[in-house]
Short mmCIF file of C-alpha atoms in Angstrom, two decimals:
data_model
loop_
_atom_site.label_atom_id
_atom_site.label_comp_id
_atom_site.label_asym_id
_atom_site.label_seq_id
_atom_site.Cartn_x
_atom_site.Cartn_y
_atom_site.Cartn_z
CA UNK A 1 -3.53 -2.58 30.19
CA UNK A 2 -4.56 0.19 27.61
CA UNK A 3 -2.02 3.15 27.17
CA UNK A 4 -3.24 6.56 27.21
CA UNK A 5 -1.95 10.50 25.80
CA UNK A 6 -3.10 12.82 28.70
CA UNK A 7 -3.65 16.28 27.41
CA UNK A 8 -1.76 18.01 28.94
CA UNK A 9 -1.85 22.07 29.95
CA UNK A 10 1.18 24.51 28.88
CA UNK A 11 3.67 22.10 30.27
CA UNK A 12 3.70 18.33 29.22
CA UNK A 13 5.51 16.06 31.29
CA UNK A 14 6.73 13.03 28.80
CA UNK A 15 6.91 9.83 31.25
CA UNK A 16 8.11 6.47 28.57
CA UNK A 17 5.41 3.29 30.34
CA UNK A 18 6.83 -0.39 30.79
CA UNK A 19 5.02 -1.00 27.43
CA UNK A 20 7.55 1.10 25.09
CA UNK A 21 4.77 4.53 24.64
CA UNK A 22 4.47 7.92 26.33
CA UNK A 23 2.58 9.27 28.65
CA UNK A 24 1.69 12.74 28.35
CA UNK A 25 0.81 14.33 31.97
CA UNK A 26 -0.57 17.24 32.37
CA UNK A 27 -3.10 19.84 34.67
CA UNK A 28 -6.07 18.85 32.93
CA UNK A 29 -5.56 14.71 33.53
CA UNK A 30 -7.78 14.81 30.25
CA UNK A 31 -7.54 11.28 28.87
CA UNK A 32 -6.85 10.28 24.90
CA UNK A 33 -5.92 6.66 23.97
CA UNK A 34 -3.07 6.46 21.74
CA UNK A 35 -4.05 4.96 18.25
CA UNK A 36 0.25 4.52 17.20
CA UNK A 37 2.44 3.10 18.97
CA UNK A 38 5.98 4.12 18.45
CA UNK A 39 8.66 2.21 16.39
CA UNK A 40 5.94 1.40 12.94
CA UNK A 41 4.59 4.65 12.65
CA UNK A 42 5.91 4.83 8.99
CA UNK A 43 3.50 1.20 8.68
CA UNK A 44 0.60 2.69 10.42
CA UNK A 45 0.61 5.64 8.35
CA UNK A 46 0.32 2.95 5.51
CA UNK A 47 -2.91 1.07 7.03
CA UNK A 48 -4.27 3.93 7.31
CA UNK A 49 -4.50 6.32 3.80
CA UNK A 50 -4.61 2.51 2.67
CA UNK A 51 -8.48 2.24 4.53
CA UNK A 52 -9.22 6.06 4.04
CA UNK A 53 -8.61 5.58 -0.19
CA UNK A 54 -10.58 2.46 0.20
CA UNK A 55 -13.02 4.37 2.12
CA UNK A 56 -12.83 8.19 0.33
CA UNK A 57 -10.99 7.76 -2.37
CA UNK A 58 -7.11 9.22 -3.13
CA UNK A 59 -8.55 12.80 -3.03
CA UNK A 60 -9.58 12.82 0.68
CA UNK A 61 -6.08 11.77 1.85
CA UNK A 62 -4.25 14.39 3.68
CA UNK A 63 -1.72 13.35 5.71
CA UNK A 64 -2.44 16.40 8.51
CA UNK A 65 -6.36 13.88 8.17
CA UNK A 66 -3.34 10.97 8.66
CA UNK A 67 -1.63 11.56 11.75
CA UNK A 68 -4.52 12.74 13.44
CA UNK A 69 -6.02 9.51 13.02
CA UNK A 70 -3.52 7.54 14.01
CA UNK A 71 -2.45 9.42 17.34
CA UNK A 72 0.90 11.66 16.55
CA UNK A 73 1.74 15.58 15.70
CA UNK A 74 0.74 16.50 11.97
CA UNK A 75 4.71 17.13 11.77
CA UNK A 76 5.83 13.92 12.33
CA UNK A 77 4.53 11.86 8.89
CA UNK A 78 7.81 14.16 7.65
CA UNK A 79 9.60 11.42 9.33
CA UNK A 80 9.05 9.18 6.05
CA UNK A 81 7.35 11.27 3.78
CA UNK A 82 8.05 14.17 2.45
CA UNK A 83 4.27 15.18 1.37
CA UNK A 84 1.51 13.33 0.02
CA UNK A 85 2.79 12.37 -3.28
CA UNK A 86 5.64 10.43 -1.58
CA UNK A 87 3.00 8.38 0.74
CA UNK A 88 1.29 7.19 -1.87
CA UNK A 89 4.07 6.08 -3.88
CA UNK A 90 5.32 4.43 -0.84
CA UNK A 91 2.19 2.81 -0.76
CA UNK A 92 2.07 2.30 -4.58
CA UNK A 93 5.13 0.34 -3.95
CA UNK A 94 3.65 -1.78 -0.90
CA UNK A 95 0.48 -2.37 -3.15
CA UNK A 96 2.52 -3.90 -5.97
CA UNK A 97 4.08 -6.31 -3.88
CA UNK A 98 1.29 -7.51 -2.45
CA UNK A 99 -0.31 -7.32 -5.91
CA UNK A 100 2.63 -10.06 -7.88
CA UNK A 101 2.28 -11.98 -5.11
CA UNK A 102 -1.53 -12.69 -5.18
CA UNK A 103 -1.46 -12.71 -9.16
CA UNK A 104 1.59 -15.29 -8.34
CA UNK A 105 0.18 -17.58 -6.06
CA UNK A 106 -2.84 -17.88 -8.52
CA UNK A 107 -0.93 -19.43 -10.83
CA UNK A 108 1.10 -21.45 -8.96
CA UNK A 109 -2.32 -23.07 -8.06
CA UNK A 110 -3.49 -22.82 -11.88
CA UNK A 111 -0.71 -26.15 -12.05
CA UNK A 112 1.81 -26.45 -14.40
CA UNK A 113 -0.57 -25.90 -17.82
CA UNK A 114 1.15 -22.24 -19.06
CA UNK A 115 -2.17 -21.14 -20.00
CA UNK A 116 -4.07 -22.07 -17.56
CA UNK A 117 -1.42 -20.70 -15.25
CA UNK A 118 -2.01 -17.05 -17.37
CA UNK A 119 -5.81 -17.17 -17.20
CA UNK A 120 -5.63 -17.91 -13.29
CA UNK A 121 -3.24 -14.30 -13.93
CA UNK A 122 -5.69 -13.19 -15.21
CA UNK A 123 -8.71 -13.34 -12.86
CA UNK A 124 -6.27 -12.60 -10.00
CA UNK A 125 -6.23 -9.49 -11.15
CA UNK A 126 -9.44 -9.10 -11.32
CA UNK A 127 -9.83 -10.75 -7.83
CA UNK A 128 -7.32 -8.11 -6.13
CA UNK A 129 -8.89 -4.67 -7.87
CA UNK A 130 -12.14 -5.57 -5.76
CA UNK A 131 -10.44 -6.84 -2.55
CA UNK A 132 -7.74 -4.22 -2.26
CA UNK A 133 -9.24 -1.45 -3.93
CA UNK A 134 -6.81 1.45 -1.73
CA UNK A 135 -3.88 -0.76 -2.99
CA UNK A 136 -5.10 -1.22 -6.92
CA UNK A 137 -6.53 2.57 -7.00
CA UNK A 138 -3.55 4.13 -5.82
CA UNK A 139 -0.63 2.56 -8.10
CA UNK A 140 -3.32 2.66 -11.25
CA UNK A 141 -4.00 6.39 -10.25
CA UNK A 142 -2.79 8.92 -12.78
CA UNK A 143 -0.90 11.40 -10.26
CA UNK A 144 0.94 8.52 -8.76
CA UNK A 145 2.09 6.45 -11.52
CA UNK A 146 3.45 10.40 -13.21
CA UNK A 147 5.34 10.72 -9.63
CA UNK A 148 6.29 7.17 -9.03
CA UNK A 149 9.91 7.34 -7.33
CA UNK A 150 12.29 4.53 -8.30
CA UNK A 151 11.23 2.08 -6.15
CA UNK A 152 7.56 2.33 -7.35
CA UNK A 153 8.96 1.80 -10.88
CA UNK A 154 10.93 -1.05 -10.00
CA UNK A 155 7.97 -2.77 -9.25
CA UNK A 156 5.36 -2.22 -11.83
CA UNK A 157 8.16 -3.40 -13.75
CA UNK A 158 9.13 -6.79 -11.97
CA UNK A 159 5.39 -7.35 -11.85
CA UNK A 160 5.83 -6.25 -15.74
CA UNK A 161 7.69 -8.68 -16.00
CA UNK A 162 6.44 -11.48 -14.56
CA UNK A 163 3.46 -10.68 -17.18
CA UNK A 164 4.99 -11.00 -19.81
CA UNK A 165 6.74 -13.77 -19.24
CA UNK A 166 3.07 -15.83 -18.44
CA UNK A 167 2.15 -14.50 -21.85
CA UNK A 168 4.90 -16.20 -23.58
CA UNK A 169 5.03 -19.29 -21.69
CA UNK A 170 1.51 -19.80 -22.82
CA UNK A 171 2.05 -18.54 -26.34
CA UNK A 172 4.91 -21.60 -26.64
CA UNK A 173 2.14 -23.76 -25.21
CA UNK A 174 -0.04 -22.90 -28.23
CA UNK A 175 -1.99 -20.11 -27.54
CA UNK A 176 -2.67 -17.50 -30.01
CA UNK A 177 1.09 -18.41 -31.41
CA UNK A 178 1.70 -16.01 -34.18
CA UNK A 179 1.12 -13.03 -31.98
CA UNK A 180 3.69 -11.68 -30.47
CA UNK A 181 3.59 -11.98 -26.37
CA UNK A 182 4.51 -8.20 -26.66
CA UNK A 183 0.30 -7.76 -27.38
CA UNK A 184 -1.08 -10.67 -25.87
CA UNK A 185 0.20 -8.72 -22.23
CA UNK A 186 -1.16 -6.08 -23.41
CA UNK A 187 -4.77 -7.11 -23.82
CA UNK A 188 -5.04 -9.34 -21.92
CA UNK A 189 -3.68 -7.29 -18.62
#
């Protein structure tokens, strides 16, 4: 059963159907497929924002267009994001969480040698940037980093601590033993 949203004349009647969607019934009975299921608007907006950024860049992003794309009123995104900066900060935070998991997985797959693990982490950064362009672009965008909220700063800090620890372990295993791990990390991340 396909759920639809019907455009109606001035008097709309909302009817909840058994699938949890709301169907709007009006005089003209024009049907428009709903692309959004209530209860997951925040994630629907983040997912669509990532698509827009990957295709058109951050500058093309607008909350009004996202709302239209996911099938909600232009005011609905305000329930989750006060403005575009808040949405970008949430997307960047999600990106850092995915990025950290991706880099950590690469290190795990490289085995127990600290230098091999660190090198695998470095290669995974490049792969992530190429395959998850929207996230990488977002969390490295100067406007996003400048307006970072506490959650984004925390995600970034945790990632940097992971890389610093891996650099220190590689150094302790003989890779550039006389160089500070902060310097190693700066030139390899």
